[in-house]
PDB file of N, CA and C in Angstrom:
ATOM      1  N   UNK A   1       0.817  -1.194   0.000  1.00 49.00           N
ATOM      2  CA  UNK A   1       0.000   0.000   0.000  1.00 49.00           C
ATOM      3  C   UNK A   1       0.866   1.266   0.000  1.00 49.00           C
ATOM      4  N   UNK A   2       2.011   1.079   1.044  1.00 48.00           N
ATOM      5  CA  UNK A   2       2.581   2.770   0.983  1.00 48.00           C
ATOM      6  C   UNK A   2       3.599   2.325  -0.278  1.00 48.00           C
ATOM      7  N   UNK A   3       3.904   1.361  -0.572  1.00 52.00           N
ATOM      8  CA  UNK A   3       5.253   1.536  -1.938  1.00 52.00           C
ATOM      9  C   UNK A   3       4.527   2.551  -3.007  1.00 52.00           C
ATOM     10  N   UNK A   4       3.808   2.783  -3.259  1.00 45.00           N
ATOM     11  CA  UNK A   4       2.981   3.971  -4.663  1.00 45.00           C
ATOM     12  C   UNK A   4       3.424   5.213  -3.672  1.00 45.00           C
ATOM     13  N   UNK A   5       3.047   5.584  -2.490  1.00 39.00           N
ATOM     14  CA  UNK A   5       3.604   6.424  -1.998  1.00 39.00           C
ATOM     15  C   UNK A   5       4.752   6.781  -1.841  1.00 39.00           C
ATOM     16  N   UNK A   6       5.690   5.727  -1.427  1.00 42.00           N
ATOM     17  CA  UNK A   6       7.283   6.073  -1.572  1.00 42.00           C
ATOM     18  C   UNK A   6       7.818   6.104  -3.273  1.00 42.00           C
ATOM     19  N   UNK A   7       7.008   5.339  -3.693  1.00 48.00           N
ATOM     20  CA  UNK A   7       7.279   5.902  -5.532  1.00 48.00           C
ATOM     21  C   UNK A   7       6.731   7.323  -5.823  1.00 48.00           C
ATOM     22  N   UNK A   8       5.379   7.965  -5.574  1.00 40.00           N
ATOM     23  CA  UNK A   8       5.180   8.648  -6.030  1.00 40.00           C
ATOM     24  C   UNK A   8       6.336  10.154  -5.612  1.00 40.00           C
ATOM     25  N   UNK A   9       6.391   9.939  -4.162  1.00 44.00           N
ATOM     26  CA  UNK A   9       7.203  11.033  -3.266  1.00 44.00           C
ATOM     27  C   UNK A   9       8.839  11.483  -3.956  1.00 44.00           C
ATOM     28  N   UNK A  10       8.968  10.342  -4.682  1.00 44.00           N
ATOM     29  CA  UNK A  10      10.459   9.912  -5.181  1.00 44.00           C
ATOM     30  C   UNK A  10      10.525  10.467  -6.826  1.00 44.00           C
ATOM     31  N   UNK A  11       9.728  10.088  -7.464  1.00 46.00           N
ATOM     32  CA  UNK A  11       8.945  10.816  -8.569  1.00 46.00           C
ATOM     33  C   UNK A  11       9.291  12.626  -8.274  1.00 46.00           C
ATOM     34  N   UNK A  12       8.258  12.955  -7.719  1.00 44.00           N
ATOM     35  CA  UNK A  12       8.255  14.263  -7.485  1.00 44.00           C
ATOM     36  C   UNK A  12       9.400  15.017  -7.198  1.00 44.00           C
ATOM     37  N   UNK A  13      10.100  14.653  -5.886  1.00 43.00           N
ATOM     38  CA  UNK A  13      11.676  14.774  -5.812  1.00 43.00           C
ATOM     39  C   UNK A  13      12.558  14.915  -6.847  1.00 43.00           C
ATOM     40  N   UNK A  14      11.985  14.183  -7.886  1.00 42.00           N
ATOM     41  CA  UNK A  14      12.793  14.018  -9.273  1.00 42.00           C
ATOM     42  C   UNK A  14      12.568  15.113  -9.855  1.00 42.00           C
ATOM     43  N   UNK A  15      11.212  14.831 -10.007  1.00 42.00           N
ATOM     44  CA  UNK A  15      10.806  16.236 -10.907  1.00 42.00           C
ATOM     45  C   UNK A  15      11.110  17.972 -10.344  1.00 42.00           C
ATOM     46  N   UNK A  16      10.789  18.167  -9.099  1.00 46.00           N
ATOM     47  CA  UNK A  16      11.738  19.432  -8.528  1.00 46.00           C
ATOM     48  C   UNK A  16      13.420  19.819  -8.653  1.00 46.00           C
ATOM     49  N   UNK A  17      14.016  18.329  -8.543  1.00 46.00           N
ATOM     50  CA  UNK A  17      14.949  18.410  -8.258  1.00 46.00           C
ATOM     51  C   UNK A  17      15.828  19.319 -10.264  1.00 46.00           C
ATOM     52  N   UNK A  18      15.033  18.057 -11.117  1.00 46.00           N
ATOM     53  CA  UNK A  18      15.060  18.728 -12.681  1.00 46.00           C
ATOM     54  C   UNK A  18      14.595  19.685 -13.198  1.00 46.00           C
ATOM     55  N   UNK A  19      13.946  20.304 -12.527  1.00 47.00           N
ATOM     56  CA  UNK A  19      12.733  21.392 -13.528  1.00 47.00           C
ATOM     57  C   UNK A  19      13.447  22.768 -13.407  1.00 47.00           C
ATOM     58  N   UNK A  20      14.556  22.744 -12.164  1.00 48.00           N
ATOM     59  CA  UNK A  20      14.684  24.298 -12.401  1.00 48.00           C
ATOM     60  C   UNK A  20      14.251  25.280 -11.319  1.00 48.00           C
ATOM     61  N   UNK A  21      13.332  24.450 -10.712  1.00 46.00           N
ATOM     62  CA  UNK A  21      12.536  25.459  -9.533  1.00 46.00           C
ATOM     63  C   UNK A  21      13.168  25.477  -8.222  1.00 46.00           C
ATOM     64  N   UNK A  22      13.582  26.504  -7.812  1.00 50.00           N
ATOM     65  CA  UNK A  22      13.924  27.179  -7.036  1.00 50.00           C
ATOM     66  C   UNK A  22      13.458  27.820  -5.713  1.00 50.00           C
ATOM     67  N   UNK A  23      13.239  27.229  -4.195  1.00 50.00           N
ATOM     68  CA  UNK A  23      12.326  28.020  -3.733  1.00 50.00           C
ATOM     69  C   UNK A  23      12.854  29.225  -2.943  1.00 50.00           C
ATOM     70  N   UNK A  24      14.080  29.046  -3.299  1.00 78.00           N
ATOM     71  CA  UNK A  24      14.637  30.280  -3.436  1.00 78.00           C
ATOM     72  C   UNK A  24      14.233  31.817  -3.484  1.00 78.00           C
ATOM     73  N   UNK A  25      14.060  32.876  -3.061  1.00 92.00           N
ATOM     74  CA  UNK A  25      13.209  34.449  -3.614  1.00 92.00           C
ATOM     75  C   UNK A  25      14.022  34.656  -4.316  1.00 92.00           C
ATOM     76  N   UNK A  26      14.148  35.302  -5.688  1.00 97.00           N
ATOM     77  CA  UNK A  26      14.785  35.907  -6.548  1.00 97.00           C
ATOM     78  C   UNK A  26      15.257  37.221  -6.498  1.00 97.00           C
ATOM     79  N   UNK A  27      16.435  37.300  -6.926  1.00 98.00           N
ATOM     80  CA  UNK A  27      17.227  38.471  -6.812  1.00 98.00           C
ATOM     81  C   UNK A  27      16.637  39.864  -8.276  1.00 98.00           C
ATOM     82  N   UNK A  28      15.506  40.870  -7.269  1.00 98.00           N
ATOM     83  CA  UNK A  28      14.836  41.525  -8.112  1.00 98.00           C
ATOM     84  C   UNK A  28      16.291  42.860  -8.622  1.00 98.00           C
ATOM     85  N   UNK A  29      16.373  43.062  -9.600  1.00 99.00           N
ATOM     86  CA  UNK A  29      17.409  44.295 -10.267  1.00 99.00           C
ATOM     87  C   UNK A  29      16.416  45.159 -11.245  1.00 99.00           C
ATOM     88  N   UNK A  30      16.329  46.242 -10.681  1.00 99.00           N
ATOM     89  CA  UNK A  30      15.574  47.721 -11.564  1.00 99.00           C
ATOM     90  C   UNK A  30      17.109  47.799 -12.609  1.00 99.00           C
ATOM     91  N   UNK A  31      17.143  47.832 -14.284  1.00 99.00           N
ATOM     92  CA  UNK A  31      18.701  48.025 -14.640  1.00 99.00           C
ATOM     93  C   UNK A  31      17.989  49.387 -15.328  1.00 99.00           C
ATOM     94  N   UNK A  32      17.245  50.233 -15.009  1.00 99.00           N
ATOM     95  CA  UNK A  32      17.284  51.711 -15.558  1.00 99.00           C
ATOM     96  C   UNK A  32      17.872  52.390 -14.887  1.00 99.00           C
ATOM     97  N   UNK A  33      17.598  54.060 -15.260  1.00 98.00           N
ATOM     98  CA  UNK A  33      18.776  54.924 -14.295  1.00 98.00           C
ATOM     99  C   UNK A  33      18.522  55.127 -12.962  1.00 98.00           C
ATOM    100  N   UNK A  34      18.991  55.440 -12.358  1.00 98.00           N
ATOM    101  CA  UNK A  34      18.577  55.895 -10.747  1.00 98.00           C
ATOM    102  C   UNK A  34      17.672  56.647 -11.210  1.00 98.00           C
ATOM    103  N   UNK A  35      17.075  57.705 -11.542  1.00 98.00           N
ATOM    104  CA  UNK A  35      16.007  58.649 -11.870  1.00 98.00           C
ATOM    105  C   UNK A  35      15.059  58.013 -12.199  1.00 98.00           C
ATOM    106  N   UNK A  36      14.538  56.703 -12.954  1.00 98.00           N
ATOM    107  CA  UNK A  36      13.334  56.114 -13.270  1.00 98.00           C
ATOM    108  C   UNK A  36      13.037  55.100 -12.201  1.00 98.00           C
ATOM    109  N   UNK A  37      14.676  54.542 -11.377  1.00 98.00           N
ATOM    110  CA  UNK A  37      13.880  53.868 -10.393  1.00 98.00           C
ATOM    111  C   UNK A  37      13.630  54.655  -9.035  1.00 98.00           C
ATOM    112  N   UNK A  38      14.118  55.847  -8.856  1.00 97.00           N
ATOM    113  CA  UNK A  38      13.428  56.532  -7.888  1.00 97.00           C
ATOM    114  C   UNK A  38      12.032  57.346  -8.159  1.00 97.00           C
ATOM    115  N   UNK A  39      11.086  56.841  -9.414  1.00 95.00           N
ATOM    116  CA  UNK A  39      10.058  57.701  -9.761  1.00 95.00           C
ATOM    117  C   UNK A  39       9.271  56.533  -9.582  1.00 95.00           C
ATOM    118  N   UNK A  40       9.575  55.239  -9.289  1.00 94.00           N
ATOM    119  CA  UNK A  40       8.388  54.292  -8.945  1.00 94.00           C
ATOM    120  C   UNK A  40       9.799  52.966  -9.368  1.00 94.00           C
ATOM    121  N   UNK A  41       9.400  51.766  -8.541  1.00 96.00           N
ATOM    122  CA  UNK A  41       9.783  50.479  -8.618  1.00 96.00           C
ATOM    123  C   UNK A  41       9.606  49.229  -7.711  1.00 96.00           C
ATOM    124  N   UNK A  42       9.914  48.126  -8.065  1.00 96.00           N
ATOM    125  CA  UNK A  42       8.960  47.037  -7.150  1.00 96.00           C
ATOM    126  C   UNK A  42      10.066  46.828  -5.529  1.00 96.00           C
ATOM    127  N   UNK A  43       8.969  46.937  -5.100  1.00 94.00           N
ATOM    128  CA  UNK A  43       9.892  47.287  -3.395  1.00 94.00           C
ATOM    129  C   UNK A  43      10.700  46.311  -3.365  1.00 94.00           C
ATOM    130  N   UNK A  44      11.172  45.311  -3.675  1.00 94.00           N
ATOM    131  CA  UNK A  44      12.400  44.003  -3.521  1.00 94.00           C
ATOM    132  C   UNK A  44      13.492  44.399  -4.583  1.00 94.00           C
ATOM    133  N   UNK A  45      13.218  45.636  -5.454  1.00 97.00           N
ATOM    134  CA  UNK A  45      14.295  45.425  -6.415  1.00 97.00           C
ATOM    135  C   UNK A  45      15.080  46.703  -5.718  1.00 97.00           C
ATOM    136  N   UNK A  46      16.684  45.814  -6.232  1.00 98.00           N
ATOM    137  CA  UNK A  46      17.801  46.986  -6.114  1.00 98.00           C
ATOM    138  C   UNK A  46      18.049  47.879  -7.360  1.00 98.00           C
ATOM    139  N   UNK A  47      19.039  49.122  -7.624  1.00 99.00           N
ATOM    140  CA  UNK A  47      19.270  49.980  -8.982  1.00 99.00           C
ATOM    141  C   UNK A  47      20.208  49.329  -9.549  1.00 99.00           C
ATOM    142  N   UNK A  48      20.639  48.858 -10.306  1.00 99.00           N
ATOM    143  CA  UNK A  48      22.158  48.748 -11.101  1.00 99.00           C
ATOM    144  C   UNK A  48      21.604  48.894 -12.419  1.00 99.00           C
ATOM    145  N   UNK A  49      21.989  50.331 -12.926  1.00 99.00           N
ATOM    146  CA  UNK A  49      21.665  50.651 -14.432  1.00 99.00           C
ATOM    147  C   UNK A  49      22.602  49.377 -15.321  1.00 99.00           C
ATOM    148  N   UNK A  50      21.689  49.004 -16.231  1.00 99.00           N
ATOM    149  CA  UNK A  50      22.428  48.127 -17.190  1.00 99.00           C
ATOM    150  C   UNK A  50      23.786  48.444 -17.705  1.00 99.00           C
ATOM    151  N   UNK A  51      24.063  48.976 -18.010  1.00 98.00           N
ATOM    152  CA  UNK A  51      25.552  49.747 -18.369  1.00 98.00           C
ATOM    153  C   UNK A  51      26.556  49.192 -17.469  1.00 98.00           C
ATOM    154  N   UNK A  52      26.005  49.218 -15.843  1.00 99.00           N
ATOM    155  CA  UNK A  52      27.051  49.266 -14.608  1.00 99.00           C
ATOM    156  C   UNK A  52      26.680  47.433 -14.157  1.00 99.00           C
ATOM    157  N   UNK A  53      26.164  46.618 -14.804  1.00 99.00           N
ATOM    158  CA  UNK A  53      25.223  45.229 -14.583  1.00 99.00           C
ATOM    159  C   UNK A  53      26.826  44.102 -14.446  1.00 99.00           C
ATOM    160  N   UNK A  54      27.855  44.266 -15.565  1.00 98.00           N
ATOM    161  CA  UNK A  54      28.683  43.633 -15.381  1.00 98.00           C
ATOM    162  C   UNK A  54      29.735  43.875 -14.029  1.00 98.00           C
ATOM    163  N   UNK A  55      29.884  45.055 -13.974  1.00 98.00           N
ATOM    164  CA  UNK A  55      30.960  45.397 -12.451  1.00 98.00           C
ATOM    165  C   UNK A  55      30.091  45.275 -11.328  1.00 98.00           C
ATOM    166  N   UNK A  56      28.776  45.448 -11.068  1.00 98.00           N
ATOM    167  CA  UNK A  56      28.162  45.445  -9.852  1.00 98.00           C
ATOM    168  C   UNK A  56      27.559  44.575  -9.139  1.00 98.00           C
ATOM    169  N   UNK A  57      27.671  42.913 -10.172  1.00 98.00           N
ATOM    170  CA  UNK A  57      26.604  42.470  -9.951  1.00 98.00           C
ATOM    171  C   UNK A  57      26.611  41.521  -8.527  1.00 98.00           C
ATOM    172  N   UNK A  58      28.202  41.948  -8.355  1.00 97.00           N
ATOM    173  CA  UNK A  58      28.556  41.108  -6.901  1.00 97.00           C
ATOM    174  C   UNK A  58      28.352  41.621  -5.709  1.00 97.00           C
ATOM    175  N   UNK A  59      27.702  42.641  -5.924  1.00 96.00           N
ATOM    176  CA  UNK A  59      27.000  43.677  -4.961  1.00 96.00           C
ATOM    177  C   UNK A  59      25.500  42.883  -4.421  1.00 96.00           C
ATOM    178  N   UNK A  60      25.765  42.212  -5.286  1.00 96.00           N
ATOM    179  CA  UNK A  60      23.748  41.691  -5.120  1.00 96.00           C
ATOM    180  C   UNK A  60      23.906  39.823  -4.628  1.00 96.00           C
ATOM    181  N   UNK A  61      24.839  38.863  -5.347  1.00 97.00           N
ATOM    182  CA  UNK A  61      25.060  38.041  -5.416  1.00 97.00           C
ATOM    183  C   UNK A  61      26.018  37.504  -6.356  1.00 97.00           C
ATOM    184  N   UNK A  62      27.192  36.691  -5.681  1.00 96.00           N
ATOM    185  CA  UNK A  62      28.171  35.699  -6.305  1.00 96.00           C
ATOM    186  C   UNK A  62      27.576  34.414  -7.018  1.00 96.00           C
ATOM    187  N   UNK A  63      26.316  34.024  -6.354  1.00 98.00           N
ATOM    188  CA  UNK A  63      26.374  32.502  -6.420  1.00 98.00           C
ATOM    189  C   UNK A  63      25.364  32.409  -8.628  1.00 98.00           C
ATOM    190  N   UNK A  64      25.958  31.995  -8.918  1.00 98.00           N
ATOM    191  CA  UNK A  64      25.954  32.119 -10.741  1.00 98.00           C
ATOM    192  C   UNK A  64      24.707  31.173 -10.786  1.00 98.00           C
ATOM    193  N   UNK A  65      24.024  30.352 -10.086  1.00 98.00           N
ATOM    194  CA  UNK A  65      22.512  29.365 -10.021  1.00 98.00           C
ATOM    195  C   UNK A  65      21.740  30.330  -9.047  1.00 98.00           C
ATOM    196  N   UNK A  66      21.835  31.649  -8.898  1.00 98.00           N
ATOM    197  CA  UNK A  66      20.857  32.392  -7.825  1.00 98.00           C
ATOM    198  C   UNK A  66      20.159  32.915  -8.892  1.00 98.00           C
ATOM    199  N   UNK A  67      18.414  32.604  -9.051  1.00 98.00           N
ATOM    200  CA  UNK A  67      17.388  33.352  -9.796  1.00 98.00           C
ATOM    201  C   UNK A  67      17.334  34.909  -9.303  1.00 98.00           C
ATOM    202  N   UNK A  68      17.622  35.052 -11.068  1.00 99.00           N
ATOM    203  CA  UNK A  68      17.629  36.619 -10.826  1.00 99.00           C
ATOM    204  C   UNK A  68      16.604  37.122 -12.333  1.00 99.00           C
ATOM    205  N   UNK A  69      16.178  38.328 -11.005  1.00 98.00           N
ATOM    206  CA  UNK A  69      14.756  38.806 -12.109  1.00 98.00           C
ATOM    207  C   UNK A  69      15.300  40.332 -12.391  1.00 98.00           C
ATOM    208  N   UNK A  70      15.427  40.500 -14.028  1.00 99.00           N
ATOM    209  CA  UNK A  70      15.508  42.071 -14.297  1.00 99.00           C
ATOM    210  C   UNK A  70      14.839  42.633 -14.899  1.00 99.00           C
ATOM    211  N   UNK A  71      14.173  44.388 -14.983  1.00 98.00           N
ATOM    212  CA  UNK A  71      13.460  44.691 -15.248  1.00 98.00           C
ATOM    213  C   UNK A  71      13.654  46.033 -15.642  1.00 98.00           C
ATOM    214  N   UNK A  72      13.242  46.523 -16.915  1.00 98.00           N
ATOM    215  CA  UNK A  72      13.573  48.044 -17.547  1.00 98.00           C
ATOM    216  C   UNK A  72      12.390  48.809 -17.730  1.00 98.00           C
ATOM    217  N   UNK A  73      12.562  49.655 -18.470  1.00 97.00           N
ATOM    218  CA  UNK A  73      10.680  50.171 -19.404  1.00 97.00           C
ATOM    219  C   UNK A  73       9.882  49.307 -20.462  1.00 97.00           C
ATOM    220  N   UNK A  74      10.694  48.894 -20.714  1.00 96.00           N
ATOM    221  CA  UNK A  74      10.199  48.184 -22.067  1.00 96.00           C
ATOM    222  C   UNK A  74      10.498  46.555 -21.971  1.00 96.00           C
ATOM    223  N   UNK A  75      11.982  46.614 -21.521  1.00 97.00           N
ATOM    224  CA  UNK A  75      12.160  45.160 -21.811  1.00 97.00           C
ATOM    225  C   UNK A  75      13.502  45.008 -22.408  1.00 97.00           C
ATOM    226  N   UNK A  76      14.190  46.170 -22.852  1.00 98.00           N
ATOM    227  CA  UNK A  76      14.902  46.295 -24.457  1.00 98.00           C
ATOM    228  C   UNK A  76      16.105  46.220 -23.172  1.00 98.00           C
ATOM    229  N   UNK A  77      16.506  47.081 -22.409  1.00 99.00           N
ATOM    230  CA  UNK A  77      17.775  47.101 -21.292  1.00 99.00           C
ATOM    231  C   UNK A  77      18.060  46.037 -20.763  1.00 99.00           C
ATOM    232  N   UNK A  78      16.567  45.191 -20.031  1.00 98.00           N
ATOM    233  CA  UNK A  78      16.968  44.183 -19.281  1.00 98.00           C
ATOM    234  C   UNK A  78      17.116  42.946 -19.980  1.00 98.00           C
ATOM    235  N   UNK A  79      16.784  42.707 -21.303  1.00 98.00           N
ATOM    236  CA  UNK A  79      17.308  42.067 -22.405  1.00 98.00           C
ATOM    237  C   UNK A  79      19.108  42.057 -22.526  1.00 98.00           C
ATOM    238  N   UNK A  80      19.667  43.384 -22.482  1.00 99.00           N
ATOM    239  CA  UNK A  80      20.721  43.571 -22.799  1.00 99.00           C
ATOM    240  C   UNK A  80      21.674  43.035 -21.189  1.00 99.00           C
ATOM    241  N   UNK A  81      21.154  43.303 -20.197  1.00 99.00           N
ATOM    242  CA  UNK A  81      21.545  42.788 -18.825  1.00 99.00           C
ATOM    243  C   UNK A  81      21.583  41.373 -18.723  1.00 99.00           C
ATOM    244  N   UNK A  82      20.406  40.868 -19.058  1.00 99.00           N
ATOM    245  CA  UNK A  82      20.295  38.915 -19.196  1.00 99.00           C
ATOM    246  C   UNK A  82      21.527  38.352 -20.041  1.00 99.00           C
ATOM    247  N   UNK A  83      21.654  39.431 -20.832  1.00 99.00           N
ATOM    248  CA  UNK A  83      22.859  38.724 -22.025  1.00 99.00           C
ATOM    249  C   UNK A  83      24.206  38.927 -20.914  1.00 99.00           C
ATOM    250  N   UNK A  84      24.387  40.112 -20.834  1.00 99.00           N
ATOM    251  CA  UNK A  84      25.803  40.092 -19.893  1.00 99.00           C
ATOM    252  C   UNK A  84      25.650  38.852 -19.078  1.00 99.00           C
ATOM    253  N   UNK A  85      24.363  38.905 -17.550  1.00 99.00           N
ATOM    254  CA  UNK A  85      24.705  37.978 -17.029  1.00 99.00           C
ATOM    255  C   UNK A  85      25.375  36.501 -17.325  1.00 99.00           C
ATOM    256  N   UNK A  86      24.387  36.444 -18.768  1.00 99.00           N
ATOM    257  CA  UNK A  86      24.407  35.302 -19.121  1.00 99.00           C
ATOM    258  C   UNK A  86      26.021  34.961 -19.725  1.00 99.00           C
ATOM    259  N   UNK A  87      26.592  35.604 -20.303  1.00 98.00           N
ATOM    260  CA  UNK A  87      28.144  35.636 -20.459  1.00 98.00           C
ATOM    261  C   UNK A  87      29.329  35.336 -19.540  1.00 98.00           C
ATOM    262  N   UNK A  88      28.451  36.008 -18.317  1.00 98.00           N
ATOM    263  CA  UNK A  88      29.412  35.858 -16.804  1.00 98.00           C
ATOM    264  C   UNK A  88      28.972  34.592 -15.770  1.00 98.00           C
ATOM    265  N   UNK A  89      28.387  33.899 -16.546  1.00 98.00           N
ATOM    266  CA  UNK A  89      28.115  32.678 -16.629  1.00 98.00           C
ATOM    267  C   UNK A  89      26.599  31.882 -15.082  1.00 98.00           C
ATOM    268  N   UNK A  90      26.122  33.206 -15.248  1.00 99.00           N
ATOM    269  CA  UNK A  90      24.432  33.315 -14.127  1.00 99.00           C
ATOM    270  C   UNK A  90      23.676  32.486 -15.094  1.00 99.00           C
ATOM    271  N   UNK A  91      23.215  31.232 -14.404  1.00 98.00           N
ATOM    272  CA  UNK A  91      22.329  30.339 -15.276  1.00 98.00           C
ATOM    273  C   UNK A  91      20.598  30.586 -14.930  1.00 98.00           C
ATOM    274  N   UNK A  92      20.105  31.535 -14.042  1.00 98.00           N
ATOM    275  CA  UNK A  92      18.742  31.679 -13.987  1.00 98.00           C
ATOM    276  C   UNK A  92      18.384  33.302 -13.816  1.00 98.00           C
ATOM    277  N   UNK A  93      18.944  33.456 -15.213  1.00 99.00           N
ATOM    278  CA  UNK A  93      18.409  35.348 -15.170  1.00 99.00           C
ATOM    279  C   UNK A  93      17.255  35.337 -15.787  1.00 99.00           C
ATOM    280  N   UNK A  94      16.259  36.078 -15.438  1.00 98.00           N
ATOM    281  CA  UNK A  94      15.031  36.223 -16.136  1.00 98.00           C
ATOM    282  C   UNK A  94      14.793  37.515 -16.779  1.00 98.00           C
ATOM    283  N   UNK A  95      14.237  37.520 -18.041  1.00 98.00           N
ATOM    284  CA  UNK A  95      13.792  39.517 -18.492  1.00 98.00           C
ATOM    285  C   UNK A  95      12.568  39.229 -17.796  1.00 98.00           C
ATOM    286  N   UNK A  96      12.188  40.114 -16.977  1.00 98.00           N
ATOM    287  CA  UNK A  96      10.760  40.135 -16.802  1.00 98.00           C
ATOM    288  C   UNK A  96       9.942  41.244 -17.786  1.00 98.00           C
ATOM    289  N   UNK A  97      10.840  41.992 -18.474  1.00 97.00           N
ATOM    290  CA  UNK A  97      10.209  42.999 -19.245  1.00 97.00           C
ATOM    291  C   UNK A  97      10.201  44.586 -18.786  1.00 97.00           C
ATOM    292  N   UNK A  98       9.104  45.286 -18.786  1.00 97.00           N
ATOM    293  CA  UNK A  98       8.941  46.398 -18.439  1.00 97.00           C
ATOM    294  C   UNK A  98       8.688  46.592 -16.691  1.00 97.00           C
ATOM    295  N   UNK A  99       8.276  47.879 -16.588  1.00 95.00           N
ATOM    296  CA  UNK A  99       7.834  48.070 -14.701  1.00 95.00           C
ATOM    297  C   UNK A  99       6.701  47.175 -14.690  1.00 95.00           C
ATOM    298  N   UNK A 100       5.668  47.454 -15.404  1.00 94.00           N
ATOM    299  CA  UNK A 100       4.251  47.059 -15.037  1.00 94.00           C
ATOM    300  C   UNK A 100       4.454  45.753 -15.301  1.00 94.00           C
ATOM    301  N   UNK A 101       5.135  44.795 -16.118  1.00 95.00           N
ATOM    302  CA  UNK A 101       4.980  43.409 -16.169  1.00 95.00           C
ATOM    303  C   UNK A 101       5.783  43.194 -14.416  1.00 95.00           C
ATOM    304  N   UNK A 102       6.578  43.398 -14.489  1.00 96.00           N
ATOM    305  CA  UNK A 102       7.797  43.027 -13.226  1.00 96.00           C
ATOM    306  C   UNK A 102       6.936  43.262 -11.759  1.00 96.00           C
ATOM    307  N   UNK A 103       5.824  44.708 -11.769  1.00 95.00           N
ATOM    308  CA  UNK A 103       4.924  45.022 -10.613  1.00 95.00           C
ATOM    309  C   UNK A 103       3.964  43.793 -10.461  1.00 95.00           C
ATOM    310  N   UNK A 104       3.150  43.074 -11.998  1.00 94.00           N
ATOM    311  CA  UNK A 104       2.155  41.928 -11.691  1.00 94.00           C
ATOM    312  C   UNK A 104       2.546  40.742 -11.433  1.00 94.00           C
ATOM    313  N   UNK A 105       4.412  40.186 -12.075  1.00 94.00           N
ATOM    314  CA  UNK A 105       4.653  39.357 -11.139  1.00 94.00           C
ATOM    315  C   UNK A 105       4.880  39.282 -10.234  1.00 94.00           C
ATOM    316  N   UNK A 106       5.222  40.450  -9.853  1.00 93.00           N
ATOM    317  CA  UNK A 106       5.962  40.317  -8.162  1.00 93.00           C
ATOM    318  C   UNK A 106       4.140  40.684  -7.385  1.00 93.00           C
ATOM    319  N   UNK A 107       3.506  41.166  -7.652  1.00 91.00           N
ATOM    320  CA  UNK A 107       2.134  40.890  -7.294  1.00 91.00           C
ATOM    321  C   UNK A 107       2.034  42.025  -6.323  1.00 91.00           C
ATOM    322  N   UNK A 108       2.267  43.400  -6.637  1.00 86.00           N
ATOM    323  CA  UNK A 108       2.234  44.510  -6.460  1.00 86.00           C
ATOM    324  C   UNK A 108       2.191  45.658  -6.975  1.00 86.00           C
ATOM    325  N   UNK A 109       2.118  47.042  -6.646  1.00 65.00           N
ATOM    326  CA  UNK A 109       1.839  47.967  -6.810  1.00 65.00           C
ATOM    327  C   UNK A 109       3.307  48.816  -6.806  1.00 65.00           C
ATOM    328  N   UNK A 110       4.034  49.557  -7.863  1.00 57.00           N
ATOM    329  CA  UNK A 110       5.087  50.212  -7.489  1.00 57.00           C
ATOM    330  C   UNK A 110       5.610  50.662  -6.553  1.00 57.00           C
ATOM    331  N   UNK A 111       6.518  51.027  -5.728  1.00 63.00           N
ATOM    332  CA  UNK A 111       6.828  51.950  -5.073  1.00 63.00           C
ATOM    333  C   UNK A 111       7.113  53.168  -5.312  1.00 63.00           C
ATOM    334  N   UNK A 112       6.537  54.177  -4.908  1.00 62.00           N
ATOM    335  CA  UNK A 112       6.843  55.910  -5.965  1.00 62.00           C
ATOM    336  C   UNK A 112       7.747  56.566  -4.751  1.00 62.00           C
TER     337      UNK A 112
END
């Protein structure tokens, strides 16, 4: 009776352990200028303008498997940030896109 249970439990284990998921909180990064993220941004994120993304990013975290979420106006910056990370060899950077996409995942309201 419990062996389907110790299979299924073992299963699952598997599947967390492969998928990627993290329960980890993610490392939120605003990469616009200080001026757009002091006019509103999601209260967990830090500033590092994209430009400054390669020298700073050890300011935030070393560990290169730490989920990290970045976020611009559009999408077009933190595109260009995912690529650096991704060069300096961070295997879970995410674009989340613009403010307002990055505010509904993180499941809030800006900070102004």
């Amino acid at each position: 009776m419990f062996r389907w249970l110790t299979r299924l439990s073992a299963f699952l284990l598997l599947v967390a352990a492969t998928s990627g998921y993290c329960a980890e909180d993610p490392f939120w990064i605003d990469v616009r200028s200080e001026g757009e993220y002091q006019s509103g941004h999601v209260s967990q994120a830090v500033n590092i303008p994209y430009t400054e993304i390669a020298a700073r990013i050890g300011e935030i975290t070393e560990d290169k498997d730490a989920p990290i979420y970045l976020y611009c106006r559009s999408g077009r910056r933190s595109g260009i940030a995912k690529e650096t990370l991704e060069a300096q060899g961070f295997t879970q950077v995410t674009n989340v896109g613009g403010l307002e996409d990055a505010r509904a995942m993180a499941g809030e309201a800006a900070v102004q």
